[in-house]
CSV table of C-alpha atoms and ligand atoms in Angstrom, one decimal:
chain,number,residue,atom,x,y,z
R,2,MET,CA,-1.6,10.2,0.4
R,3,GLU,CA,-3.5,11.5,3.7
R,4,LYS,CA,-6.3,13.7,3.1
R,5,ALA,CA,-6.3,14.7,-0.9
R,6,THR,CA,-7.0,18.0,-1.7
R,7,ILE,CA,-9.0,18.5,-4.7
R,8,LEU,CA,-9.9,22.0,-6.5
R,9,VAL,CA,-12.6,22.5,-9.2
R,10,ILE,CA,-12.3,25.1,-11.4
R,11,ASP,CA,-15.7,25.8,-13.4
R,12,ASP,CA,-18.1,28.7,-13.9
R,13,GLU,CA,-20.9,27.1,-13.5
R,14,GLN,CA,-22.0,27.1,-9.5
R,15,GLU,CA,-24.1,24.0,-9.6
R,16,MET,CA,-21.0,22.2,-10.8
R,17,CYS,CA,-18.9,23.5,-8.5
R,18,ASP,CA,-21.5,22.8,-5.6
R,19,LEU,CA,-21.8,19.3,-6.9
R,20,CYS,CA,-18.3,18.5,-6.7
R,21,TYR,CA,-17.7,19.8,-3.8
R,22,ASP,CA,-20.6,17.7,-2.0
R,23,VAL,CA,-19.3,14.6,-3.5
R,24,PHE,CA,-15.7,15.2,-3.1
R,25,THR,CA,-16.1,16.5,0.7
R,26,LYS,CA,-18.4,13.2,1.3
R,27,LYS,CA,-15.8,11.0,0.0
R,28,GLY,CA,-13.3,12.5,2.6
R,29,TYR,CA,-11.4,14.6,0.2
R,30,ARG,CA,-10.5,18.4,1.0
R,31,ALA,CA,-12.5,20.0,-1.7
R,32,GLU,CA,-12.2,23.8,-2.9
R,33,THR,CA,-14.0,25.4,-5.9
R,34,ALA,CA,-12.9,28.4,-8.3
R,35,LYS,CA,-15.1,30.3,-10.5
R,36,ASP,CA,-12.5,31.4,-13.5
R,37,GLY,CA,-9.1,31.2,-14.0
R,38,ASP,CA,-7.5,33.6,-11.9
R,39,VAL,CA,-8.9,32.7,-8.8
R,40,GLY,CA,-8.2,29.4,-9.6
R,41,LEU,CA,-4.2,29.7,-10.0
R,42,ARG,CA,-4.2,31.7,-7.2
R,43,LYS,CA,-5.7,28.7,-5.0
R,44,VAL,CA,-3.2,26.2,-7.0
R,45,LYS,CA,-0.2,28.1,-5.7
R,46,LYS,CA,-1.7,28.8,-2.1
R,47,LEU,CA,-3.4,25.4,-1.9
R,48,LYS,CA,-1.0,23.0,-3.8
R,49,PRO,CA,-3.9,20.5,-4.8
R,50,ASP,CA,-2.7,17.2,-5.7
R,51,PHE,CA,-5.9,17.0,-8.3
R,52,VAL,CA,-7.5,20.0,-10.2
R,53,LEU,CA,-10.7,19.6,-12.3
R,54,VAL,CA,-10.9,22.5,-15.0
R,55,ASP,CA,-13.3,23.4,-17.0
R,56,LEU,CA,-12.0,23.6,-21.0
R,57,LYS,CA,-14.9,26.8,-21.4
R,58,LEU,CA,-14.2,29.7,-18.6
R,59,PRO,CA,-14.5,33.1,-18.5
R,60,GLY,CA,-11.5,35.2,-18.6
R,61,MET,CA,-8.4,33.1,-18.7
R,62,SER,CA,-8.7,29.9,-20.8
R,63,GLY,CA,-9.1,26.8,-19.5
R,64,THR,CA,-6.2,25.5,-21.7
R,65,LYS,CA,-4.1,28.5,-20.1
R,66,VAL,CA,-5.3,27.4,-16.8
R,67,LEU,CA,-3.6,24.2,-17.5
R,68,LYS,CA,-0.4,25.3,-18.9
R,69,GLU,CA,0.3,27.8,-16.2
R,70,ILE,CA,-0.7,24.9,-13.6
R,71,LYS,CA,1.8,22.4,-15.1
R,72,ASP,CA,4.4,25.2,-15.0
R,73,PHE,CA,3.8,25.9,-11.7
R,74,ASP,CA,4.1,22.6,-10.4
R,75,PRO,CA,4.2,19.5,-12.8
R,76,SER,CA,3.5,16.8,-10.3
R,77,ILE,CA,-0.3,17.9,-10.0
R,78,VAL,CA,-2.5,16.2,-11.8
R,79,SER,CA,-5.1,17.7,-13.8
R,80,VAL,CA,-8.2,16.8,-15.4
R,81,VAL,CA,-10.3,18.9,-18.1
R,82,ILE,CA,-14.1,19.1,-18.1
R,83,THR,CA,-15.4,19.8,-21.7
R,84,GLY,CA,-18.8,20.3,-23.2
R,85,TYR,CA,-17.6,19.1,-26.5
R,86,ALA,CA,-16.8,15.6,-26.2
R,87,SER,CA,-14.4,15.9,-29.0
R,88,ILE,CA,-11.5,14.0,-29.7
R,89,GLU,CA,-9.9,17.2,-30.6
R,90,SER,CA,-10.4,18.9,-27.7
R,91,ALA,CA,-9.5,16.0,-25.5
R,92,VAL,CA,-6.1,15.7,-27.5
R,93,GLU,CA,-5.6,19.5,-27.0
R,94,ALA,CA,-5.8,19.1,-23.7
R,95,VAL,CA,-3.4,16.1,-23.0
R,96,LYS,CA,-1.1,18.2,-25.5
R,97,LEU,CA,-1.5,21.0,-22.6
R,98,GLY,CA,-0.5,18.3,-19.7
R,99,ALA,CA,-4.1,17.5,-18.6
R,100,TYR,CA,-4.1,13.4,-17.7
R,101,ASP,CA,-7.4,12.9,-18.8
R,102,TYR,CA,-10.8,14.4,-19.5
R,103,LEU,CA,-14.5,14.2,-18.7
R,104,PRO,CA,-17.2,14.9,-21.1
R,105,LYS,CA,-20.2,17.0,-19.8
R,106,PRO,CA,-22.6,15.6,-18.8
R,107,PHE,CA,-21.3,13.0,-16.6
R,108,THR,CA,-22.5,10.4,-14.1
R,109,LEU,CA,-21.1,10.5,-10.3
R,110,ASP,CA,-19.3,7.2,-11.1
R,111,GLN,CA,-17.5,8.6,-14.0
R,112,LEU,CA,-16.5,11.7,-11.8
R,113,LEU,CA,-15.3,9.6,-9.0
R,114,THR,CA,-13.5,7.0,-11.3
R,115,VAL,CA,-11.8,9.7,-13.0
R,116,THR,CA,-10.9,11.2,-9.9
R,117,LYS,CA,-9.6,7.8,-8.3
R,118,ARG,CA,-7.4,7.5,-11.0
R,119,GLY,CA,-6.0,10.9,-11.0
R,120,LEU,CA,-5.0,10.7,-7.5
R,121,GLU,CA,-3.2,7.4,-8.0
R,122,ARG,CA,-1.4,8.9,-10.7
R,123,ARG,CA,-0.2,11.8,-8.1
R,124,GLN,CA,0.5,9.4,-5.5
R,125,LEU,CA,2.9,7.7,-8.3
R,126,ILE,CA,4.6,11.0,-9.1
R,127,LEU,CA,5.1,11.8,-5.4
R,128,GLU,CA,6.5,8.5,-4.7
R,129,SER,CA,8.7,8.7,-8.1
R,130,THR,CA,9.9,12.1,-7.0
R,131,ALA,CA,10.8,10.8,-3.4
R,132,LEU,CA,12.6,7.9,-4.8
R,133,ARG,CA,14.7,10.1,-7.3
R,134,GLN,CA,15.4,12.7,-5.0
R,135,GLU,CA,16.7,9.7,-2.2
R,136,LYS,CA,18.8,8.2,-5.0
R,137,LYS,CA,20.4,11.4,-6.2
R,138,LYS,CA,20.6,12.2,-2.2
R,139,MET,CA,22.7,8.3,-2.0
R,140,GLN,CA,24.9,9.5,-5.1
R,141,GLU,CA,26.1,12.5,-3.6
R,142,LEU,CA,27.0,11.1,-0.3
R,143,PHE,CA,28.7,8.2,-2.0
R,144,ILE,CA,30.9,10.6,-4.2
R,145,SER,CA,31.5,12.6,-0.7
R,146,MET,CA,32.4,9.4,1.1
R,147,VAL,CA,34.6,8.4,-1.6
R,148,SER,CA,36.2,11.6,-2.1
R,149,HIS,CA,36.8,12.4,1.7
R,150,GLN,CA,36.4,9.6,4.0
R,151,LEU,CA,37.7,6.5,2.0
R,152,ARG,CA,40.6,8.8,0.1
R,153,SER,CA,42.1,10.1,3.3
R,154,PRO,CA,42.5,6.6,5.3
R,155,LEU,CA,44.1,5.0,2.2
R,156,THR,CA,46.1,7.8,1.0
R,157,ALA,CA,47.6,7.6,5.1
R,158,VAL,CA,48.2,4.2,4.8
R,159,GLN,CA,49.7,4.2,1.5
R,160,GLY,CA,51.9,6.9,2.7
R,161,TYR,CA,53.4,4.7,5.9
R,162,PHE,CA,53.9,1.5,3.2
R,163,ASP,CA,56.0,4.0,1.3
R,164,LEU,CA,58.0,5.1,4.2
R,165,ILE,CA,58.8,1.7,5.1
R,166,LEU,CA,59.3,0.0,1.6
R,167,GLY,CA,61.6,3.2,0.4
R,168,ASP,CA,63.7,2.3,3.2
R,169,PHE,CA,63.1,5.9,5.0
R,170,VAL,CA,62.4,4.3,8.5
R,171,ASN,CA,64.6,1.5,9.2
R,172,ASP,CA,64.2,1.3,13.0
R,173,VAL,CA,61.9,-2.4,13.4
R,174,ALA,CA,60.2,-0.7,16.5
R,175,GLU,CA,59.3,2.5,14.4
R,176,GLN,CA,58.1,0.3,11.2
R,177,LYS,CA,55.8,-1.7,13.8
R,178,LYS,CA,54.6,1.5,15.2
R,179,MET,CA,53.7,2.5,11.5
R,180,ILE,CA,52.1,-0.6,10.4
R,181,LYS,CA,50.0,-0.4,13.7
R,182,ARG,CA,48.6,3.1,12.7
R,183,ALA,CA,48.0,1.8,9.1
R,184,GLY,CA,46.0,-0.8,10.7
R,185,MET,CA,44.2,1.7,12.7
R,186,ARG,CA,43.5,3.8,9.5
R,187,ILE,CA,42.1,0.2,7.8
R,188,LYS,CA,39.8,-0.4,10.6
R,189,THR,CA,38.5,2.7,10.5
R,190,LEU,CA,37.8,2.5,6.7
R,191,LEU,CA,36.1,-1.0,7.3
R,192,ASN,CA,33.7,0.7,10.2
R,193,LEU,CA,32.8,3.7,7.4
R,194,ILE,CA,32.0,0.6,4.7
R,195,ASN,CA,29.9,-1.5,7.4
R,196,ASP,CA,27.9,2.0,8.4
R,197,TRP,CA,27.6,2.8,4.8
R,198,LEU,CA,26.1,-0.6,3.8
R,199,LYS,CA,23.7,-0.7,6.9
R,200,MET,CA,22.5,3.0,6.0
R,201,ALA,CA,22.0,1.9,2.3
R,202,GLU,CA,20.1,-1.4,3.3
R,203,VAL,CA,17.3,0.7,5.7
R,204,ASP,CA,14.6,1.0,3.1
R,205,LYS,CA,11.4,1.7,4.9
R,206,ASP,CA,8.9,-0.6,2.3
R,207,ARG,CA,11.6,-3.2,2.4
R,208,VAL,CA,12.0,-2.9,6.3
R,209,GLU,CA,8.4,-3.0,7.1
R,210,LYS,CA,7.7,-6.2,5.7
R,211,LYS,CA,9.8,-7.8,8.4
R,212,PHE,CA,7.8,-6.3,11.0
R,213,GLU,CA,6.6,-8.3,14.0
R,214,TYR,CA,5.1,-7.5,17.2
R,215,LEU,CA,8.1,-6.8,19.7
R,216,ASN,CA,8.3,-6.2,23.5
R,217,LEU,CA,11.0,-3.1,23.7
R,218,SER,CA,11.7,-3.7,27.4
R,219,SER,CA,13.2,-7.2,26.4
R,220,ILE,CA,14.7,-5.7,23.1
R,221,ILE,CA,16.7,-3.0,25.2
R,222,SER,CA,17.6,-5.0,28.3
R,223,GLU,CA,19.0,-7.6,26.2
R,224,THR,CA,20.8,-4.6,24.2
R,225,VAL,CA,22.2,-3.1,27.6
R,226,ASP,CA,23.2,-6.6,28.9
R,227,LEU,CA,25.5,-6.6,25.4
R,228,MET,CA,26.8,-3.2,26.1
R,229,GLN,CA,27.9,-3.9,29.9
R,230,PRO,CA,31.4,-4.7,29.0
R,231,LEU,CA,32.2,-2.1,26.9
R,232,ALA,CA,30.9,0.4,29.6
R,233,ARG,CA,32.6,-1.1,32.5
R,234,ASN,CA,36.0,-0.6,30.2
R,235,LYS,CA,35.2,2.9,30.0
R,236,GLY,CA,34.4,3.2,33.7
R,237,VAL,CA,30.8,4.2,32.6
R,238,SER,CA,27.9,3.1,34.5
R,239,LEU,CA,25.1,1.6,32.4
R,240,GLN,CA,21.4,1.7,33.9
R,241,PHE,CA,17.6,0.4,32.5
R,242,LYS,CA,14.7,1.7,33.8
R,243,SER,CA,12.2,-0.6,32.4
R,244,SER,CA,8.1,1.3,32.4
R,245,ASP,CA,5.6,-0.8,33.9
R,246,GLY,CA,3.5,-0.8,30.4
R,247,LEU,CA,3.7,-3.6,27.9
R,248,SER,CA,6.0,-1.9,25.8
R,249,LEU,CA,4.7,-3.2,22.5
R,250,VAL,CA,5.8,-2.0,19.0
R,251,ARG,CA,5.9,-3.3,15.6
R,252,GLY,CA,9.1,-3.5,14.6
R,253,ASP,CA,12.4,-5.3,12.9
R,254,LYS,CA,13.9,-6.5,16.1
R,255,GLU,CA,17.9,-6.1,15.0
R,256,ILE,CA,17.4,-2.9,13.5
R,257,LEU,CA,15.9,-1.7,17.2
R,258,GLN,CA,19.1,-3.5,18.7
R,259,GLU,CA,21.1,-1.5,16.2
R,260,VAL,CA,19.5,1.6,17.1
R,261,PHE,CA,19.8,1.3,20.7
R,262,THR,CA,23.4,0.1,20.5
R,263,ASN,CA,24.9,3.1,18.4
R,264,LEU,CA,22.6,5.4,21.3
R,265,ILE,CA,24.1,3.7,24.1
R,266,ASP,CA,27.7,3.5,22.3
R,267,ASN,CA,27.8,7.2,21.9
R,268,GLY,CA,26.4,8.0,25.4
R,269,ILE,CA,29.7,5.8,26.5
R,270,LYS,CA,31.8,7.2,23.9
R,271,TYR,CA,31.3,10.9,24.7
R,272,ASN,CA,30.8,10.2,28.7
R,273,LYS,CA,33.1,11.1,31.2
R,274,ASP,CA,35.0,8.5,33.7
R,275,GLY,CA,32.9,7.7,36.3
R,276,GLY,CA,29.9,8.8,34.2
R,277,THR,CA,26.3,7.7,33.8
R,278,VAL,CA,24.3,6.1,30.9
R,279,THR,CA,20.4,5.8,31.7
R,280,ILE,CA,17.9,4.2,29.7
R,281,SER,CA,14.2,4.7,30.2
R,282,ILE,CA,10.8,3.8,28.6
R,283,LYS,CA,8.4,6.5,29.1
R,284,GLU,CA,5.0,5.0,28.7
R,285,ASN,CA,1.7,7.4,28.9
R,286,SER,CA,-1.4,5.2,28.5
R,287,SER,CA,-3.1,8.1,27.0
R,288,GLN,CA,-0.3,8.8,24.3
R,289,LYS,CA,0.1,7.2,21.1
R,290,ASN,CA,3.8,7.1,21.3
R,291,LEU,CA,6.2,5.1,23.6
R,292,ASN,CA,9.4,7.4,24.4
R,293,ILE,CA,12.4,6.1,24.8
R,294,GLU,CA,15.1,8.5,26.6
R,295,ILE,CA,19.1,7.4,26.6
R,296,SER,CA,20.5,10.1,28.8
R,297,ASP,CA,24.1,10.6,29.4
R,298,THR,CA,26.5,12.8,31.9
R,299,GLY,CA,29.0,13.1,29.0
R,300,MET,CA,30.2,16.2,27.0
R,301,GLY,CA,27.1,17.5,25.7
R,302,ILE,CA,26.4,18.8,22.4
R,303,SER,CA,26.3,22.6,21.6
R,304,GLU,CA,23.4,24.6,20.5
R,305,ALA,CA,25.2,25.4,17.3
R,306,ASP,CA,25.8,21.6,16.3
R,307,ILE,CA,22.8,20.1,17.3
R,308,PRO,CA,20.4,20.9,14.1
R,309,PHE,CA,23.3,19.1,12.1
R,310,ILE,CA,24.0,16.3,14.4
R,311,PHE,CA,21.9,14.0,12.4
R,312,ASP,CA,23.5,14.8,8.9
R,313,GLU,CA,25.7,11.8,7.5
R,314,PHE,CA,29.2,12.3,8.2
R,315,LEU,CA,28.7,14.9,10.9
R,316,ARG,CA,31.6,14.8,13.5
R,317,VAL,CA,31.8,17.8,16.0
R,318,LYS,CA,35.4,19.0,16.0
R,319,ASN,CA,37.0,19.9,19.3
R,320,GLU,CA,39.3,19.2,21.8
R,321,LYS,CA,37.5,16.7,23.9
R,322,THR,CA,36.3,14.9,20.2
R,323,GLN,CA,39.6,14.9,19.0
R,324,GLN,CA,40.8,11.3,20.4
R,325,ILE,CA,37.1,9.9,19.7
R,326,THR,CA,37.0,7.7,16.7
R,327,GLY,CA,33.8,7.4,14.3
R,328,THR,CA,32.5,7.6,11.2
R,329,GLY,CA,30.1,10.4,11.7
R,330,LEU,CA,27.3,7.9,10.2
R,331,GLY,CA,25.9,6.6,13.4
R,332,LEU,CA,23.1,9.0,14.2
R,333,SER,CA,21.9,9.3,10.6
R,334,ILE,CA,21.7,5.4,10.3
R,335,VAL,CA,19.6,5.8,13.7
R,336,LYS,CA,17.4,8.1,12.1
R,337,ARG,CA,16.5,6.2,9.1
R,338,MET,CA,16.0,3.1,11.1
R,339,VAL,CA,14.0,4.7,13.4
R,340,GLU,CA,12.0,6.6,10.8
R,341,ALA,CA,11.5,3.3,9.0
R,342,HIS,CA,9.1,2.4,12.1
R,343,SER,CA,7.3,5.3,11.5
R,344,GLY,CA,9.1,7.1,14.5
R,345,SER,CA,10.9,10.1,15.2
R,346,ILE,CA,14.3,11.0,17.3
R,347,LYS,CA,15.0,14.1,18.9
R,348,VAL,CA,18.0,15.3,21.3
R,349,SER,CA,18.4,17.7,24.0
R,350,SER,CA,21.9,18.9,25.5
R,351,GLU,CA,23.7,20.7,27.7
R,352,PRO,CA,27.6,21.4,26.8
R,353,GLY,CA,29.6,19.9,29.9
R,354,LYS,CA,26.8,18.2,31.5
R,355,GLY,CA,25.2,15.8,29.1
R,356,SER,CA,22.7,14.6,26.3
R,357,THR,CA,19.4,13.2,26.1
R,358,PHE,CA,18.4,11.3,22.8
R,359,THR,CA,14.8,10.3,22.6
R,360,VAL,CA,13.4,8.0,20.7
R,361,SER,CA,9.6,8.1,20.0
R,362,LEU,CA,8.0,4.8,18.5
R,363,PRO,CA,4.2,4.1,17.6
R,364,LYS,CA,2.6,2.0,20.2
R,365,SER,CA,0.9,-1.4,19.3
R,366,TYR,CA,-1.8,-2.6,21.2
R,367,LYS,CA,-2.1,-6.1,20.1
R,368,SER,CA,-0.8,-8.8,23.0
R,369,LYS,CA,1.2,-10.8,20.3
R,370,ALA,CA,4.7,-9.6,21.5
R,371,LYS,CA,7.5,-12.1,21.6
R,372,ARG,CA,8.9,-12.2,25.1
T,410,ADP,P1,30.1,9.1,15.4
T,410,ADP,O1,30.1,9.1,16.7
T,410,ADP,O2,30.6,8.3,14.8
T,410,ADP,O3,31.1,10.5,15.1
T,410,ADP,P2,27.6,10.0,15.1
T,410,ADP,O4,26.5,10.0,13.8
T,410,ADP,O5,26.9,8.6,15.8
T,410,ADP,O6,29.0,9.9,14.5
T,410,ADP,O7,27.6,10.9,16.2
T,410,ADP,C1,27.5,12.4,15.3
T,410,ADP,C2,28.3,13.5,16.3
T,410,ADP,O8,27.5,13.5,17.1
T,410,ADP,C3,29.4,12.7,16.9
T,410,ADP,O9,30.9,13.0,16.3
T,410,ADP,C4,29.6,13.4,18.0
T,410,ADP,O10,30.3,14.7,18.0
T,410,ADP,C5,28.3,13.9,18.2
T,410,ADP,N1,27.2,13.0,19.6
T,410,ADP,C6,26.7,11.8,19.3
T,410,ADP,N2,26.2,11.5,20.2
T,410,ADP,C7,26.8,12.1,21.5
T,410,ADP,C8,26.6,12.2,22.9
T,410,ADP,N3,26.2,11.1,23.3
T,410,ADP,N4,27.0,12.9,23.5
T,410,ADP,C9,28.0,14.0,22.8
T,410,ADP,N5,28.0,14.1,21.5
T,410,ADP,C10,27.4,13.2,20.8
């Protein structure tokens, strides 16, 4: 959690001032409200991480405020401040969704302990919500993949086999052609499965554990060397302009190689005969990030397609891309991999002229890079 927001709803001015001072000194963003109506308005506007609610409020009661907060956003953690330190009022508050309670009068230490625990709880809720959403997205994507992307090549392969085995095609040359086509569809299928597995493997927490200091320049240089034969085959010139800086990052070498391989591969694949792919590292000493640009002189991407280009399974369909094979997962894998390095990726493009993908990665300042 970056800077937690805490809201205190209490009609006692002194209590509000005290909490405000303590929380801002601790580096939190603090807000106060003197009654339930103002408090709820602030909850809706600020979406705080943690709310301290006095049970005894003028106007709308503390218990009603608690319930409204819970209804608005169950992930907000509320703690009740109560004048009567009775088990009954605490039980009542917890029943209404409060995480804990703090009997008045309390010490600063007690206030900070309850706040710390409350914020830890909030962090856990946010993490588990994000995980749940990610899991749901992967499940939906998996279903989409099985029902569309996997089914159609398999149906095609089965169709060819049925034709051959049913003696509908007796000419051997024709049969060979069909088997070759079936082989191509199977290859697409394997690419898709491999890409899918790569995507499922990129988990930020897991990836981060393997991070080491790396010299980006040598990683890209190695990748470019490996891609030269493919570029030559396609009649595309592949160039790398390294920077004068150190180009140090913290990352996973194999994953970063995969990122640049994918982007260079696209630069070659969607290029024209005699075209160019240029990779350059832009390093500015005043900036926190390193920018790596992969520019091509290819077909470009229309403005309408750009917002969807990093989505899973998106493939631009037009007469130029018709003959080019792919899974539509490459850029979404790249995006996940870059984000696992706390970086970002963007694209600018002009149809008919080319595209530039810019990967931005946090610079590292330690001089322990592997060469
Ligand atoms: P794939 O290349 O397997 O189709 P990607 O996720 O790598 O999948 O790319 C998604 C789509 O974005 C591609 O189908 C293509 O239409 C478009 N695209 C990607 N890179 C480029 C590029 N360098 N130039 C033009 N179009 C591109």
